[in-house]
Amino acid sequence: MASKAKPAKKAVKAKARPKAVKPAPKKKVLAAKAKKAVVVFQPTKLKLVRPVPSDIDIAQAAKVKPITQIASELGIREDELELFGPYKAKVKLEILERLKNRPNGKYVDVTAITPTPLGEGKSTTMVGLSQALGAHLGKRVFTCIRQPSQGPTFGIKGGAAGGGYSQVIPMEDFNLHLTGDIHAITASHNLIAAALDARVMHEKTQDASKMFDALCPVDKKGNRKFSPNMMRRLKKLGIEKTDPNELTPEERARFAHLDIDEATISWRRVVDINDRMLREVQVGLGKDEAGHEHRSGYDITVASEIMAVLALTTDLEDMRERFGRMVVATNKRGEAVTAEDLGVAGAVTVLMKDAIKPNLMQTLEGTPAFVHAGPFANIAHGQSSIIADRIALKLVGKDGFVVTESGFGADIGMEKFFDIKCRYSGLIPQVVVMVATVRALKMHGGGPKVVAGKPLAPEYTDENLDLLRAGLPNLERHIQNARKFGVNVVVAVNSFATDTPAEVELVREAAVKAGAVDAVVSSHWAEGGKGAKKLAEAVVKASKMPTNFQFLYPLEETIKSKIETIAREIYRADGVDYTPEAEEQIARYTRLGFDHLPICMAKTHLSFTTDAAKKGAPTGFRITVREVRASVGAGFLYPILGDMRTMPGLPTRPVFYDVDLDLKTGKVVGLF
């Protein structure tokens, strides 16, 4: 505890005037205050129950620390928090300025082998590892995780808060509305869609002169003025005038008419549920819109470019610029039309000004967690935010750890983490944790089909070393891919009750032989951090080893070259084929100067190939690029491989059947 400052001496004589107390130097006062503010981390002790209850029962029985205590243990000041009830808060971005000179902690990415449709427990492993590092090894640690979409939450997969005794809590808040970030993205995205369709309609019915008069109306004093958003468009057009009255008729026409080529419109609508009937829709059917009917469609909100921007931005100014660069179509001259051209980028920034602040929560064992952003891992890059990682790395300091997660298998999530997220963040990872399960490896060895909601076949629950051995090449290829980036790999064998010692040992030996620093069995689902302690020790050891991080490709390569490098080096494809549509899009993006952007491949997560049925580590195949889309504001191009969808559908028996509210207690029941 910091020593208290000595009080001023009393006057010797009653009538004597006390001497003025010389104030302590400012730096010493600040240091004293800082020391006084430090609160020692207090782990939350788990009460393990057998058999392990449901995730929601565990979460609702947990002891939850006030979020202000979590913040105090981290050294976050009260004026850097925005509270959302007692157990969650947003952290203001100003904290980065205060901590800018503090060294970063160790950066760990949790990824996985090619999963079964059930998932292999990446989120659970990430949380269990964090709990082990913080509550059992005494390390300063932060979990950085994505916010889940309501699509899978109410569809088939369930939430993404972890599971068993390795969860982020309160889990109902985590998996539902949280602080409204996804709703802000939905509103922002659909505002752009509305602005785009309205602009096309108005330009069809008004000539350039009328459009200019409508955009810059004359006020009561006979004056016109440009809005700040309009000034940005004028700059893009190379018009340096600031008085609307000074524009020539030709300049007015260029300014007022975007001349959008409707065939090139790429901005659809979004909603955060799995609504397959909205994949393709006809809009403009109202009587006032007669003659302006056209096809559109809906994607799931987490596939929105605005979500990707949120995840990849570095500060408020950068986010504003990225929103302005988002391309919604091209004009009839083949030039890009952006959200800035529509005049809506500023309004989108206003809607997103709070969403940019990461959400502070905690794990079951009281270690801190940032929940921020949630890009669709198939379509976008599938990572939590750069901002959350940057703040967390400063808060844990040089001896601490930030554990984050990449969406889906390492061929998708990890590659995008390195080649996209790390490019924009400038952060260098020290360790990759590769999650594997005996179940998934048996599937890759030729085991029966794994179907969500149906019991596993005996091949998965009984010891079968031959089947497991046949599936090991999938794990080995993922390890080799991670090593290509120059990062140390630790394999986490996510333990199931049916795994036998012989099966686990076979996986461990193969992992080390393939280049992993270590392979460790982890029982964090059933035991929390205690069950991941050996995994945490292996991660600490690997973090001290030298690395030689490098990207897979330079940005200067052509679009096709970058696509083919990923296909060849990560998937092991023999080559890439392009549809005529993809060829035309690649040529257009190259002409527009978008060819310098990184590549974000959109493909099935269930295979190295574009065919989800091909398991293991296949060779002798080619991939087909169906189309290429541009997320210029987010900062990547995404080729769509095979039959990828941007709006999932609900199954016959969605998990929302189990979700309800206990009207007596007010508790959510049946969430998972």
XYZ file of C-alpha atoms in Angstrom:
672
model
C 0.000 0.000 0.000
C 1.278 3.436 -0.911
C 2.463 5.542 2.044
C 0.346 8.565 2.869
C 1.681 12.075 2.404
C 2.778 13.713 5.711
C 0.340 16.329 7.022
C 1.418 19.953 7.288
C 3.049 20.845 10.652
C 0.897 22.789 13.093
C 1.905 26.303 14.106
C 3.944 26.438 17.347
C 2.094 29.453 18.660
C -1.652 29.696 18.656
C -1.616 33.068 16.886
C 1.279 32.303 14.606
C 0.397 32.074 10.971
C 0.951 28.556 9.649
C 3.658 28.250 7.054
C 2.446 27.536 3.559
C 2.828 23.894 2.652
C 4.930 23.444 -0.446
C 2.959 21.241 -2.848
C 4.520 17.965 -3.824
C 5.886 17.820 -7.353
C 3.122 17.025 -9.822
C 4.755 13.808 -10.996
C 4.986 12.479 -7.441
C 1.323 13.272 -6.763
C 0.253 11.479 -9.919
C 2.466 8.521 -9.062
C 0.969 8.329 -5.571
C -2.537 8.410 -6.985
C -1.664 5.735 -9.529
C -0.246 3.458 -6.834
C -3.281 3.981 -4.644
C -5.584 3.055 -7.553
C -3.969 -0.348 -8.138
C -6.178 -3.246 -7.045
C -4.746 -6.767 -6.905
C -6.456 -9.310 -9.175
C -8.766 -11.626 -7.276
C -9.639 -14.832 -9.144
C -13.159 -16.182 -8.773
C -13.126 -19.695 -7.358
C -15.104 -22.243 -9.328
C -17.473 -24.719 -7.700
C -17.267 -27.683 -10.046
C -20.407 -29.841 -10.271
C -20.603 -33.374 -11.632
C -22.060 -34.207 -14.054
C -21.298 -30.879 -15.723
C -24.539 -28.828 -15.921
C -25.706 -26.908 -18.996
C -23.768 -23.810 -19.982
C -26.527 -21.470 -18.887
C -26.968 -23.218 -15.531
C -23.224 -22.847 -14.880
C -23.260 -19.209 -15.947
C -26.298 -18.304 -13.838
C -24.849 -20.008 -10.762
C -21.540 -18.165 -11.129
C -20.261 -15.495 -8.802
C -19.917 -12.358 -10.917
C -17.581 -9.541 -9.917
C -18.802 -5.969 -10.415
C -17.386 -4.690 -13.675
C -15.890 -1.759 -11.790
C -13.750 -4.259 -9.862
C -12.586 -5.881 -13.087
C -11.635 -2.422 -14.353
C -9.814 -1.519 -11.133
C -7.795 -4.743 -11.244
C -6.693 -3.776 -14.756
C -5.851 -0.187 -13.863
C -8.698 1.281 -15.927
C -9.850 4.605 -14.499
C -13.476 5.373 -13.695
C -13.574 8.179 -16.259
C -12.463 5.679 -18.938
C -15.559 3.507 -18.408
C -19.137 3.751 -19.630
C -21.242 1.401 -17.512
C -24.027 -0.762 -18.943
C -25.418 -2.137 -15.706
C -23.291 -3.765 -12.994
C -21.531 -6.429 -15.099
C -20.524 -4.875 -18.410
C -19.063 -1.603 -19.602
C -17.543 0.086 -22.605
C -13.962 1.329 -22.439
C -13.211 4.711 -24.009
C -10.546 4.928 -26.675
C -8.764 7.732 -24.824
C -7.135 5.034 -22.684
C -4.762 4.273 -25.567
C -3.263 7.746 -25.352
C -2.639 7.340 -21.623
C -1.010 3.924 -22.101
C 0.827 4.622 -25.359
C 4.290 4.275 -23.815
C 3.548 1.004 -22.039
C 5.028 -2.092 -23.748
C 2.688 -4.651 -25.267
C 2.057 -8.087 -23.832
C 2.330 -11.424 -25.659
C -0.160 -11.971 -28.483
C -1.757 -15.432 -28.830
C -4.161 -16.585 -31.546
C -6.399 -19.609 -30.960
C -7.345 -21.464 -34.145
C -8.272 -25.044 -35.049
C -8.035 -27.908 -37.468
C -10.795 -28.288 -40.067
C -13.823 -28.758 -37.797
C -16.850 -30.999 -37.775
C -20.219 -29.217 -38.099
C -20.303 -29.285 -34.278
C -17.192 -27.106 -33.897
C -14.132 -28.222 -31.947
C -14.240 -25.810 -29.009
C -12.000 -22.912 -30.027
C -13.887 -20.357 -27.926
C -14.027 -22.710 -24.951
C -10.295 -23.400 -25.282
C -9.503 -19.695 -25.556
C -11.440 -18.911 -22.375
C -10.024 -21.925 -20.513
C -6.491 -20.923 -21.509
C -7.089 -17.367 -20.300
C -8.472 -18.609 -16.991
C -5.451 -20.866 -16.565
C -2.991 -18.063 -17.308
C -4.668 -15.576 -14.990
C -6.262 -17.557 -12.172
C -3.746 -20.420 -11.940
C -0.390 -19.142 -13.228
C -0.762 -15.592 -11.906
C -0.201 -13.926 -15.293
C -1.874 -10.717 -16.369
C -4.197 -11.854 -19.127
C -6.985 -10.597 -21.354
C -9.422 -12.554 -23.522
C -10.454 -10.795 -26.762
C -13.459 -12.424 -28.369
C -16.070 -11.665 -31.034
C -19.675 -10.817 -30.241
C -21.922 -13.592 -31.581
C -24.673 -13.068 -34.118
C -28.283 -13.887 -33.291
C -28.212 -16.022 -36.442
C -26.350 -18.992 -34.936
C -27.587 -18.152 -31.435
C -31.172 -18.913 -32.451
C -30.305 -21.216 -35.347
C -28.318 -24.391 -34.848
C -24.912 -23.656 -33.382
C -25.856 -21.747 -30.246
C -23.778 -18.979 -28.716
C -20.087 -18.281 -28.657
C -19.321 -17.471 -25.028
C -17.310 -20.635 -24.534
C -18.824 -23.563 -22.688
C -18.860 -25.628 -19.539
C -16.556 -24.090 -16.929
C -14.769 -21.919 -19.485
C -17.192 -19.141 -20.376
C -17.540 -15.374 -20.642
C -20.316 -14.112 -18.382
C -23.061 -12.967 -18.051
C -23.682 -15.369 -20.941
C -27.222 -14.133 -21.692
C -25.890 -10.612 -22.217
C -22.949 -11.891 -24.234
C -25.089 -13.904 -26.638
C -27.967 -11.483 -27.088
C -28.042 -7.685 -27.343
C -24.965 -6.889 -25.201
C -24.575 -3.100 -25.640
C -26.275 -2.815 -29.026
C -23.234 -2.814 -31.339
C -24.778 -5.223 -33.852
C -28.011 -3.219 -33.898
C -25.982 -0.087 -34.674
C -24.375 -1.908 -37.600
C -27.770 -3.065 -38.893
C -29.152 0.490 -38.743
C -26.041 1.971 -40.378
C -25.915 -0.549 -43.194
C -29.602 -0.186 -44.036
C -29.332 3.611 -43.932
C -26.807 3.347 -46.784
C -29.105 0.984 -48.700
C -31.992 3.423 -48.329
C -29.815 6.374 -49.357
C -28.551 4.486 -52.412
C -31.984 3.470 -53.710
C -33.421 6.928 -53.039
C -30.558 8.592 -54.903
C -31.033 6.378 -57.959
C -34.773 7.119 -57.982
C -34.374 10.890 -57.573
C -31.730 11.123 -60.292
C -34.064 9.303 -62.686
C -36.819 11.856 -62.123
C -34.761 15.071 -61.809
C -32.201 16.611 -64.118
C -28.845 17.821 -62.765
C -30.091 21.373 -62.212
C -33.053 20.279 -60.077
C -30.876 17.830 -58.171
C -28.366 20.573 -57.387
C -31.156 22.888 -56.178
C -32.485 20.113 -53.955
C -29.063 19.266 -52.531
C -28.087 22.912 -51.950
C -31.371 24.774 -51.382
C -31.560 28.543 -51.137
C -32.237 29.755 -47.579
C -34.456 32.695 -46.589
C -31.590 35.105 -47.235
C -30.960 33.743 -50.711
C -27.767 31.896 -49.760
C -26.686 28.328 -50.438
C -24.118 26.245 -48.571
C -22.397 22.894 -48.769
C -22.607 20.474 -45.836
C -19.287 19.116 -44.487
C -20.004 15.791 -46.239
C -20.474 17.606 -49.531
C -17.085 19.264 -49.161
C -15.487 15.808 -49.159
C -17.194 14.951 -52.442
C -16.098 18.244 -53.987
C -12.508 17.460 -53.017
C -12.783 14.052 -54.673
C -14.037 15.749 -57.846
C -11.157 18.230 -57.760
C -13.499 21.197 -57.273
C -11.885 23.664 -54.860
C -14.797 26.100 -54.625
C -16.658 26.401 -51.319
C -19.580 28.584 -52.425
C -22.314 26.642 -54.281
C -23.162 29.733 -56.312
C -19.673 29.742 -57.849
C -19.973 26.317 -59.469
C -20.329 26.255 -63.233
C -23.265 24.337 -64.789
C -20.853 21.533 -65.701
C -19.490 21.386 -62.134
C -23.017 21.399 -60.723
C -23.930 18.457 -62.925
C -20.838 16.469 -61.901
C -21.533 17.189 -58.258
C -25.283 16.506 -58.258
C -25.595 13.445 -60.522
C -23.814 10.265 -59.448
C -25.019 8.488 -62.614
C -25.032 5.103 -60.899
C -24.977 2.052 -63.142
C -27.742 0.013 -61.517
C -26.307 -3.255 -62.814
C -23.208 -2.722 -60.622
C -24.978 -2.035 -57.306
C -23.353 -4.290 -54.705
C -24.843 -2.918 -51.468
C -27.696 -5.069 -50.163
C -29.586 -4.981 -46.870
C -28.822 -6.811 -43.614
C -30.654 -8.321 -40.660
C -29.174 -10.260 -37.734
C -31.223 -13.441 -38.018
C -31.097 -16.475 -40.304
C -33.901 -15.525 -42.694
C -33.448 -17.556 -45.875
C -36.538 -16.022 -47.533
C -34.768 -12.654 -47.669
C -31.767 -13.889 -49.642
C -33.271 -12.462 -52.824
C -36.112 -9.921 -52.754
C -37.926 -7.515 -55.047
C -38.102 -3.953 -53.730
C -39.868 -0.785 -54.852
C -43.333 -2.338 -55.122
C -45.178 0.590 -53.479
C -47.386 2.758 -55.685
C -45.144 5.813 -55.184
C -42.133 3.811 -56.381
C -43.781 2.447 -59.526
C -41.221 2.153 -62.280
C -38.323 1.804 -59.839
C -38.783 -1.853 -58.909
C -35.586 -3.906 -58.750
C -34.033 -6.965 -57.179
C -32.134 -6.748 -53.927
C -31.470 -9.076 -51.024
C -30.398 -9.462 -47.440
C -27.173 -10.675 -45.883
C -26.729 -11.447 -42.216
C -25.557 -8.366 -40.296
C -22.210 -9.860 -39.329
C -21.406 -10.127 -43.053
C -21.814 -6.344 -43.418
C -18.762 -4.382 -44.478
C -19.534 -2.019 -41.606
C -18.885 -4.898 -39.192
C -15.580 -5.599 -40.935
C -14.652 -1.918 -40.692
C -15.423 -1.950 -36.964
C -13.106 -4.912 -36.494
C -10.228 -3.501 -38.546
C -10.320 0.187 -37.661
C -7.714 1.727 -35.388
C -9.460 4.888 -34.157
C -12.496 7.123 -34.726
C -10.871 9.157 -37.503
C -9.764 6.018 -39.313
C -13.287 4.575 -39.010
C -14.792 7.743 -40.526
C -12.407 7.535 -43.490
C -13.080 3.831 -44.010
C -16.843 4.393 -44.030
C -16.365 7.054 -46.687
C -14.366 4.637 -48.880
C -16.991 1.868 -48.889
C -17.959 1.181 -52.506
C -21.672 0.679 -53.221
C -21.621 0.629 -57.046
C -19.854 2.126 -60.054
C -21.135 4.937 -62.237
C -21.761 4.769 -65.973
C -18.159 5.857 -66.587
C -16.862 2.874 -64.610
C -15.774 4.915 -61.563
C -16.383 3.787 -57.987
C -19.376 5.284 -56.162
C -18.849 5.394 -52.406
C -20.789 6.069 -49.222
C -19.027 9.441 -49.205
C -20.509 10.231 -52.612
C -23.954 9.441 -51.220
C -23.314 11.910 -48.392
C -24.152 9.292 -45.760
C -20.720 8.359 -44.322
C -20.894 11.024 -41.620
C -24.307 9.845 -40.415
C -23.030 6.257 -40.322
C -20.117 7.391 -38.153
C -22.569 9.030 -35.755
C -24.555 5.787 -35.497
C -21.307 3.878 -34.843
C -19.578 6.309 -32.463
C -20.352 4.190 -29.396
C -19.984 0.811 -31.081
C -16.280 1.531 -31.661
C -15.641 1.256 -27.904
C -14.898 -2.341 -26.815
C -17.156 -4.069 -24.287
C -15.546 -5.164 -21.002
C -16.775 -8.406 -19.421
C -15.260 -11.314 -17.467
C -14.765 -15.079 -17.491
C -16.127 -17.520 -14.924
C -12.840 -17.247 -13.001
C -12.861 -13.459 -12.990
C -10.253 -12.775 -15.676
C -11.083 -9.830 -17.966
C -12.534 -10.140 -21.458
C -13.154 -7.718 -24.302
C -16.149 -8.608 -26.480
C -15.980 -6.514 -29.623
C -17.016 -6.891 -33.266
C -18.056 -10.138 -34.895
C -17.365 -10.367 -38.628
C -18.712 -13.391 -40.467
C -15.744 -15.754 -40.693
C -16.712 -17.274 -44.048
C -17.243 -13.959 -45.832
C -15.262 -11.409 -43.818
C -12.040 -11.999 -41.890
C -13.698 -13.422 -38.752
C -11.730 -11.655 -36.026
C -12.530 -9.527 -32.987
C -11.400 -5.905 -33.143
C -7.929 -4.449 -33.474
C -8.903 -1.732 -31.000
C -9.760 -4.286 -28.297
C -6.470 -6.122 -28.880
C -4.438 -2.907 -28.742
C -6.001 -1.762 -25.466
C -5.686 -5.234 -23.946
C -2.016 -5.582 -24.912
C -1.248 -2.277 -23.168
C -3.248 -3.165 -20.057
C -1.507 -6.530 -19.510
C 1.982 -5.092 -20.095
C 5.124 -6.805 -21.348
C 4.818 -9.933 -19.179
C 1.101 -10.382 -19.793
C -0.910 -12.254 -22.423
C -3.733 -11.360 -24.786
C -5.552 -14.429 -26.081
C -7.786 -13.978 -29.118
C -9.492 -16.302 -31.574
C -9.796 -16.710 -35.342
C -13.060 -17.867 -36.888
C -13.344 -21.443 -38.200
C -10.326 -23.588 -39.155
C -6.790 -22.308 -39.560
C -7.015 -22.375 -43.370
C -9.621 -19.599 -43.108
C -9.398 -17.775 -39.762
C -5.692 -18.003 -38.980
C -4.615 -17.069 -42.512
C -6.902 -14.012 -42.425
C -5.710 -13.125 -38.927
C -2.122 -12.967 -40.147
C -2.536 -11.571 -43.667
C -5.331 -9.054 -42.977
C -5.686 -8.215 -39.288
C -1.986 -8.201 -38.433
C -1.221 -6.085 -41.521
C -3.578 -3.344 -40.374
C -2.824 -3.563 -36.650
C 0.955 -3.876 -36.885
C 0.743 -6.356 -33.985
C 3.034 -9.381 -34.054
C 1.741 -12.718 -32.694
C 4.047 -14.950 -30.694
C 2.005 -18.161 -30.441
C -0.720 -20.035 -32.316
C -2.816 -22.477 -30.294
C -4.168 -25.141 -32.664
C -7.280 -26.805 -31.235
C -7.825 -30.415 -32.268
C -10.246 -33.125 -31.191
C -10.014 -36.864 -31.566
C -13.570 -36.721 -32.917
C -12.689 -34.378 -35.794
C -9.518 -36.271 -36.690
C -11.475 -39.525 -36.912
C -13.917 -37.778 -39.240
C -10.987 -36.711 -41.437
C -9.764 -40.296 -41.403
C -12.955 -41.448 -43.100
C -15.381 -41.737 -40.204
C -19.154 -41.523 -40.664
C -20.832 -38.189 -41.307
C -21.163 -35.975 -38.224
C -24.566 -34.285 -38.055
C -25.519 -31.651 -35.490
C -28.333 -32.842 -33.236
C -27.754 -36.545 -33.931
C -25.822 -39.026 -31.736
C -22.235 -39.776 -32.744
C -21.494 -43.112 -34.413
C -19.549 -45.724 -32.373
C -16.407 -44.989 -34.411
C -16.212 -41.681 -32.538
C -16.939 -42.956 -29.043
C -14.889 -46.186 -29.129
C -11.108 -46.360 -29.442
C -10.084 -46.579 -33.096
C -6.417 -45.826 -33.652
C -6.412 -46.710 -37.353
C -9.219 -44.262 -38.117
C -7.508 -41.578 -36.028
C -4.138 -42.181 -37.691
C -5.731 -41.778 -41.111
C -7.050 -38.337 -40.097
C -3.812 -36.943 -38.670
C -2.645 -35.376 -41.982
C -5.294 -32.672 -41.499
C -3.695 -31.596 -38.223
C -0.202 -31.867 -39.677
C -1.064 -29.633 -42.641
C -2.545 -26.939 -40.391
C 0.586 -26.975 -38.202
C 2.804 -26.691 -41.280
C 0.719 -23.766 -42.535
C 1.081 -21.914 -39.242
C 4.818 -22.482 -39.285
C 4.984 -20.839 -42.746
C 4.157 -17.557 -41.010
C 7.087 -18.028 -38.610
C 4.960 -18.411 -35.470
C 5.332 -21.044 -32.745
C 2.504 -23.590 -32.509
C 1.052 -25.331 -29.465
C -1.607 -27.979 -30.078
C -4.489 -28.151 -27.604
C -6.236 -31.507 -27.663
C -9.711 -30.550 -26.480
C -10.565 -33.523 -24.289
C -13.778 -35.519 -24.469
C -14.751 -38.247 -21.991
C -14.574 -40.923 -24.703
C -10.957 -40.131 -25.682
C -8.549 -42.879 -24.668
C -4.939 -42.377 -23.486
C -3.641 -44.188 -26.575
C -5.613 -41.909 -28.917
C -4.463 -38.757 -27.184
C -0.833 -39.878 -27.203
C -1.047 -40.627 -30.938
C -2.233 -37.057 -31.580
C 0.457 -35.595 -29.356
C 3.280 -37.463 -31.074
C 2.050 -36.506 -34.562
C 1.712 -32.827 -33.601
C 5.249 -32.543 -32.261
C 6.637 -34.410 -35.264
C 4.825 -31.950 -37.580
C 6.533 -28.977 -35.930
C 4.468 -28.020 -32.879
C 6.387 -26.823 -29.824
C 4.139 -29.030 -27.695
C 0.790 -30.809 -27.717
C -1.241 -30.853 -24.519
C -4.490 -32.479 -23.469
C -6.829 -29.878 -22.025
C -9.942 -30.521 -19.906
C -11.029 -26.900 -19.474
C -14.681 -27.590 -20.357
C -15.097 -29.790 -17.284
C -12.500 -28.184 -14.995
C -12.103 -24.577 -16.096
C -8.651 -23.023 -15.867
C -7.338 -25.892 -13.768
C -7.913 -28.225 -16.715
C -5.945 -25.933 -19.048
C -2.991 -25.294 -16.737
C -0.568 -27.509 -18.693
C -1.720 -25.852 -21.905
C -1.047 -22.450 -20.369
C 2.433 -23.539 -19.304
C 3.150 -24.717 -22.857
C 1.949 -21.366 -24.247
C 4.165 -19.431 -21.811
C 7.130 -21.569 -22.861
C 6.392 -21.081 -26.576
C 5.995 -17.312 -26.114
C 9.609 -17.083 -24.953
C 10.943 -18.822 -28.040
C 12.159 -16.799 -31.045
C 9.752 -16.127 -33.903
C 10.178 -14.884 -37.458
C 6.718 -13.619 -38.361
C 6.093 -12.950 -42.044
C 3.097 -12.479 -44.312
C 2.185 -15.067 -46.925
C 2.293 -12.594 -49.826
C 3.242 -8.979 -50.542
C 0.397 -6.570 -51.295
C 2.113 -5.464 -54.493
C 1.306 -8.762 -56.209
C -1.656 -8.930 -58.592
C -5.084 -9.984 -57.382
C -4.791 -13.350 -59.102
C -1.293 -13.937 -57.775
C -2.443 -13.380 -54.187
C -5.466 -15.651 -54.641
C -3.293 -18.377 -56.142
C -0.669 -18.094 -53.407
C -3.308 -18.762 -50.735
C -4.815 -21.613 -52.782
C -1.418 -23.218 -53.366
C 0.306 -22.648 -50.009
C -2.629 -23.011 -47.585
C -5.174 -25.254 -49.332
C -2.579 -27.181 -51.441
C -4.702 -26.749 -54.579
C -3.166 -27.491 -57.986
C -4.590 -24.292 -59.448
C -7.402 -21.745 -59.628
C -10.137 -21.301 -62.226
C -12.160 -18.102 -62.655
C -15.671 -17.609 -64.004
C -16.160 -14.899 -66.649
C -17.867 -12.764 -63.972
C -14.847 -13.085 -61.673
C -12.485 -12.228 -64.537
C -14.447 -9.053 -65.283
C -14.520 -8.051 -61.598
C -10.780 -8.591 -61.180
C -10.131 -6.422 -64.241
C -12.449 -3.713 -62.902
C -10.904 -3.676 -59.429
C -7.438 -3.529 -60.922
C -8.474 -0.569 -63.082
C -9.954 1.172 -60.019
C -6.725 0.694 -58.034
C -8.089 -1.881 -55.561
C -5.526 -4.513 -56.557
C -3.204 -3.502 -53.696
C -5.655 -4.798 -51.065
C -5.194 -8.096 -49.172
C -7.363 -11.090 -50.066
C -10.129 -12.478 -47.834
C -11.127 -15.875 -49.224
C -14.772 -16.906 -48.737
C -15.145 -20.667 -48.789
C -16.507 -23.576 -46.812
C -14.878 -24.073 -43.419
C -15.446 -27.834 -43.541
C -12.682 -28.721 -46.006
C -9.402 -27.485 -47.440
C -11.229 -27.629 -50.781
C -14.443 -25.897 -51.875
C -16.306 -29.202 -51.439
C -17.357 -29.654 -47.801
C -17.534 -33.428 -48.292
C -13.794 -33.764 -48.980
C -12.141 -34.358 -45.617
C -8.604 -34.931 -44.426
C -5.742 -33.290 -46.328
C -6.771 -33.676 -49.969
C -4.511 -33.043 -52.957
C -4.987 -33.041 -56.721
C -7.842 -30.556 -56.791
C -8.509 -27.092 -58.198
C -10.678 -24.296 -56.829
C -13.071 -22.062 -58.724
C -13.522 -18.371 -57.971
C -17.211 -17.701 -58.659
C -17.079 -13.954 -58.105
C -14.958 -11.327 -56.376
C -16.441 -8.604 -54.178
C -14.738 -5.498 -52.848
C -14.824 -4.296 -49.243
C -12.704 -1.236 -49.927
C -13.610 0.525 -46.674
C -12.743 -2.533 -44.610
C -9.653 -2.943 -46.758
C -9.855 -6.273 -48.587
C -11.186 -8.078 -51.652
C -13.115 -11.263 -51.073
C -13.234 -13.958 -53.730
C -16.223 -16.263 -53.309
C -15.298 -19.896 -53.833
C -17.925 -22.504 -54.604
C -21.451 -22.272 -53.179
C -21.010 -19.790 -50.344
C -24.013 -17.993 -48.824
C -24.080 -14.626 -47.085
C -27.444 -15.341 -45.424
C -27.757 -18.643 -43.532
C -31.095 -20.398 -43.139
C -32.881 -21.861 -40.140
C -32.960 -25.648 -39.767
C -36.176 -27.618 -39.280
C -35.607 -27.613 -35.533
C -33.868 -24.357 -34.515
C -32.510 -23.968 -30.997
C -34.910 -21.088 -30.314
C -37.508 -23.755 -29.415
C -35.674 -24.167 -26.101
C -35.340 -20.477 -25.248
C -37.835 -18.829 -22.927
C -38.144 -16.647 -19.857
C -38.925 -18.008 -16.395
C -41.719 -15.608 -15.479
C -41.273 -16.231 -11.746
C -37.536 -15.595 -11.530
C -37.023 -13.437 -14.629
C -34.171 -15.704 -15.745
C -33.525 -16.802 -19.311
C -33.899 -20.566 -19.667
C -32.870 -23.034 -22.335
C -30.424 -20.733 -24.079
C -27.883 -23.596 -24.425
